[in-house]
């Protein structure tokens, strides 16, 4: 049958008698347009039984359903494509005025056992919002609805709000949540909206279904209508009509009207359409003002052309004139800007050079001319390559500056920067060279023109070096400061540990005897002079490049490598005995107590520890009367323990270098009414043994903390986590998971950590909002200023910050307020005790309340029983984490599973 019908349509007006006969046998095709707010397939399934019913009742016809969206209905009516149309009331009154639609019947809906051909709306707010008692209180409020053209879920309520004296455009903030209509109630219940407009029957149905309690919402502006069973805030309006277009003749209209009105109750067509029946058309008068106010249709292109066709030739003429004027004006503007640019570059204090795409000089400002080699004139430099004129060397490298490399780099970046030295002339100048593209790329992808600025930072560099020297050297003696001396010793020990067969050394702690008497018997000036002269004396007698530091007022540190030879502690003690300070008709002599700490090659020492041991030996020398040296004696047990620590430290370093640490993840579950933006996982570490088994890294982590190796491990975790995110993300989609990374207390002292995180985010092209960094309460207490600075810097990057184990230490709510974390993770010991300790419950509830006032979300840790989870949910904690909800699993496997879920 469909094949014959298609043939008839394709042949059009040229129809043979046979084709005409086939058409008649199929019946006349009648089209009913149906406005749908769901999918067109659902609309067909809903209304096809009604079309079949009409086809059976009206002889010689075959009815078909054509689903239409709101913007399609008017066009289909205007173009005469429909015989009948079923649409919402406001659109009906509009099209009735414009295209002569006639209502044949109004649909009837079963309203709680009372059939009704009218409906109304309710304006609701949460029952606890007592400050909103009537519609006038909605000024400045957020009001939710389905869409601006939704009659029952926006327009009727908006009409009542405007009758109360408020302006929808100025006095309230609309929030359109889309279909289904229950989204409106959800927005109000979640607090995203202060009030909502919804059809009254939808509100009743949701409460009767048990999805909301009867006291969840309060209805504003209550009105009642006889025979209507639902609580209302608005007037009642007619249900949707089925209307005839001008294409349907009078006889067919009457047949359709009678067929609808006589449709049996509970018949298949009515059940499929989910209505109770059809009634005589009700009066749709009075809706025109609503339609004009809320459903003014946009002007189509065809309508605009019909009304303003004469503007086309006028507009084309104006456009052509404008293009000609713009071309003339652009040429003038370009010439003027070229002059302005040259004047600006000429006036700049920095040296400025412009180059062509091959690196040949096109322009030099006066400051650049002053940097030319002696005897070279500016005109001689023109059209020469930059590096043929200026002898440039990279400041921190042994290579010459590469002009070709700079131009190649500018092919992918808009600007580059180098620190260079201008080698010709005296003194050599230190320059900060910045290069940038002036134009776009040429047709081959090369740089057209570029501009070079060279800022002379010689004096700034010298000042910086002086400041750096003062920061690391004692002002009186010129020796290393205590802190820098310790850093020197630590770096030498780390270098020795890294090299096979490296030599050991000797650390000396030197304390002048009876120095207090010098200050008291003479003067502080004499004491300072003694320290200064003795420091110079030591520098002269010691081997070159020997680290010597001033550790206190009269204390010195000396580190001598084994290559310096033997006997140095005795020689230094003897030299100090022989030292004399002559002046003011007196000769001052002194002596010293020296603590000696011998360091064997490959001993795996901790710098701070050997520092303390050398000082301890010096104190012993003082107690023995001074003027002697004492060698620190290490017991066999201590030596064995240190060697064992050294072996374990090497094992730890190998585990990092060989990627034997494995990342796992544990899910952080949203509980209660908490909103979440995807899967959240905390990144954990496991150590892979040589046999492939996984174990806890806790012993090695403890060792890393003692040897200050945790920052390297933290960086390894950050890099591997970002790499996993990059490998499993889906372009244009949400992240496979939002990950939380733990940071150690030592990393809080790492001033370069934030820069490292920023560089890694750029390297792997990861959105910072996908990451959260955790610091523990204990680490925050010990390093409060660094913790506050780190949190602020990470949040500035766009990352979240969580405070872990809160409530387990001594930190106060005042510190919490000053740290301002995004997430507060409640200590697992408190959470575990919730079941049997009322005090723990009060503490957890207090932490949650304070965090929420600050705008932070809370996480309950160590959740291992359903009772604990239920108590956290009762308190209102946002998230829970523990073995009850999820056991850790490999991070990469979980990211792969989440990516699979995103891509379907």
Tab-separated table of N, CA and C in Angstrom, residues 509-518 530-531 534 537-538 554-556 569-581 587-595 618 621-622 624-629:
chain	number	residue	atom	x	y	z
A	509	UNK	N	83.523	21.440	64.021
A	509	UNK	CA	82.772	22.506	64.700
A	509	UNK	C	83.774	23.198	65.625
A	510	UNK	N	84.104	24.475	65.354
A	510	UNK	CA	85.143	25.229	66.066
A	510	UNK	C	84.476	26.300	66.913
A	511	UNK	N	84.756	26.291	68.231
A	511	UNK	CA	84.193	27.284	69.155
A	511	UNK	C	85.347	27.919	69.915
A	512	UNK	N	85.515	29.262	69.808
A	512	UNK	CA	86.610	29.959	70.483
A	512	UNK	C	86.393	29.902	71.989
A	513	UNK	N	87.475	29.621	72.720
A	513	UNK	CA	87.395	29.537	74.176
A	513	UNK	C	87.368	30.928	74.797
A	514	UNK	N	86.542	31.088	75.806
A	514	UNK	CA	86.499	32.317	76.632
A	514	UNK	C	86.259	33.571	75.803
A	515	UNK	N	85.475	33.451	74.734
A	515	UNK	CA	85.235	34.627	73.884
A	515	UNK	C	84.421	35.681	74.625
A	516	UNK	N	83.600	35.261	75.576
A	516	UNK	CA	82.772	36.214	76.329
A	516	UNK	C	83.663	37.174	77.112
A	517	UNK	N	84.794	36.646	77.594
A	517	UNK	CA	85.692	37.518	78.360
A	517	UNK	C	86.324	38.589	77.474
A	518	UNK	N	86.527	38.238	76.186
A	518	UNK	CA	87.080	39.233	75.263
A	518	UNK	C	86.117	40.405	75.127
A	530	UNK	N	88.479	40.328	66.309
A	530	UNK	CA	89.103	39.016	66.496
A	530	UNK	C	88.445	37.985	65.573
A	531	UNK	N	87.105	37.977	65.536
A	531	UNK	CA	86.393	37.020	64.694
A	531	UNK	C	86.699	37.262	63.229
A	534	UNK	N	90.400	36.272	62.442
A	534	UNK	CA	90.590	34.830	62.518
A	534	UNK	C	89.937	34.144	61.322
A	537	UNK	N	92.229	34.474	58.524
A	537	UNK	CA	93.381	33.611	58.763
A	537	UNK	C	93.071	32.175	58.365
A	538	UNK	N	91.867	31.684	58.717
A	538	UNK	CA	91.463	30.325	58.379
A	538	UNK	C	91.344	30.147	56.866
A	554	UNK	N	80.942	33.193	67.907
A	554	UNK	CA	82.349	32.782	67.933
A	554	UNK	C	82.510	31.337	67.503
A	555	UNK	N	81.592	30.843	66.662
A	555	UNK	CA	81.604	29.449	66.237
A	555	UNK	C	81.783	29.374	64.721
A	556	UNK	N	82.592	28.399	64.295
A	556	UNK	CA	82.874	28.232	62.875
A	556	UNK	C	82.664	26.774	62.497
A	569	UNK	N	92.593	18.739	61.439
A	569	UNK	CA	92.055	19.207	62.719
A	569	UNK	C	93.155	19.664	63.680
A	570	UNK	N	94.273	18.898	63.782
A	570	UNK	CA	95.363	19.288	64.673
A	570	UNK	C	96.042	20.570	64.197
A	571	UNK	N	96.212	20.701	62.879
A	571	UNK	CA	96.851	21.910	62.336
A	571	UNK	C	96.004	23.131	62.600
A	572	UNK	N	94.673	22.995	62.459
A	572	UNK	CA	93.793	24.140	62.714
A	572	UNK	C	93.832	24.517	64.190
A	573	UNK	N	93.829	23.492	65.094
A	573	UNK	CA	93.892	23.788	66.533
A	573	UNK	C	95.190	24.510	66.867
A	574	UNK	N	96.291	24.040	66.294
A	574	UNK	CA	97.595	24.668	66.551
A	574	UNK	C	97.628	26.081	65.982
A	575	UNK	N	97.078	26.290	64.778
A	575	UNK	CA	97.098	27.622	64.162
A	575	UNK	C	96.329	28.623	65.003
A	576	UNK	N	95.202	28.199	65.591
A	576	UNK	CA	94.421	29.124	66.423
A	576	UNK	C	95.184	29.457	67.697
A	577	UNK	N	95.921	28.467	68.253
A	577	UNK	CA	96.745	28.742	69.445
A	577	UNK	C	97.810	29.804	69.145
A	578	UNK	N	98.370	29.747	67.929
A	578	UNK	CA	99.451	30.655	67.552
A	578	UNK	C	98.964	32.005	67.056
A	579	UNK	N	97.651	32.133	66.840
A	579	UNK	CA	97.106	33.377	66.286
A	579	UNK	C	97.194	34.493	67.327
A	580	UNK	N	97.601	35.709	66.902
A	580	UNK	CA	97.652	36.889	67.772
A	580	UNK	C	96.951	38.056	67.098
A	581	UNK	N	96.245	38.805	67.926
A	581	UNK	CA	95.610	40.032	67.446
A	581	UNK	C	96.285	41.187	68.160
A	587	UNK	N	98.491	42.602	72.980
A	587	UNK	CA	98.446	41.482	72.049
A	587	UNK	C	97.489	40.443	72.615
A	588	UNK	N	96.467	40.086	71.808
A	588	UNK	CA	95.412	39.185	72.259
A	588	UNK	C	95.601	37.821	71.612
A	589	UNK	N	95.605	36.774	72.477
A	589	UNK	CA	95.707	35.409	71.985
A	589	UNK	C	94.436	34.663	72.372
A	590	UNK	N	94.206	33.566	71.687
A	590	UNK	CA	92.986	32.797	71.963
A	590	UNK	C	93.266	31.322	71.697
A	591	UNK	N	92.300	30.492	72.049
A	591	UNK	CA	92.357	29.062	71.761
A	591	UNK	C	90.953	28.609	71.383
A	592	UNK	N	90.794	27.316	71.050
A	592	UNK	CA	89.497	26.841	70.569
A	592	UNK	C	89.240	25.420	71.030
A	593	UNK	N	87.916	25.113	71.130
A	593	UNK	CA	87.460	23.741	71.333
A	593	UNK	C	86.895	23.267	69.996
A	594	UNK	N	87.348	22.104	69.546
A	594	UNK	CA	86.977	21.635	68.211
A	594	UNK	C	86.327	20.261	68.321
A	595	UNK	N	85.119	20.155	67.739
A	595	UNK	CA	84.461	18.867	67.612
A	595	UNK	C	84.679	18.319	66.222
A	618	UNK	N	82.163	19.083	70.116
A	618	UNK	CA	82.740	20.371	70.509
A	618	UNK	C	82.366	20.710	71.949
A	621	UNK	N	84.557	18.818	74.204
A	621	UNK	CA	85.891	19.437	74.288
A	621	UNK	C	85.876	20.624	75.242
A	622	UNK	N	84.786	21.418	75.238
A	622	UNK	CA	84.694	22.551	76.156
A	622	UNK	C	84.630	22.072	77.603
A	624	UNK	N	85.877	19.503	78.849
A	624	UNK	CA	87.192	18.982	79.250
A	624	UNK	C	88.212	20.094	79.436
A	625	UNK	N	87.809	21.347	79.343
A	625	UNK	CA	88.691	22.473	79.600
A	625	UNK	C	89.049	23.283	78.384
A	626	UNK	N	88.612	22.892	77.193
A	626	UNK	CA	88.906	23.638	75.999
A	626	UNK	C	90.319	23.446	75.513
A	627	UNK	N	90.654	24.225	74.457
A	627	UNK	CA	91.985	24.183	73.865
A	627	UNK	C	92.362	22.764	73.452
A	628	UNK	N	91.367	22.055	72.870
A	628	UNK	CA	91.597	20.672	72.442
A	628	UNK	C	90.560	20.301	71.400
A	629	UNK	N	90.723	19.157	70.808
A	629	UNK	CA	89.731	18.646	69.882
A	629	UNK	C	89.257	17.288	70.372
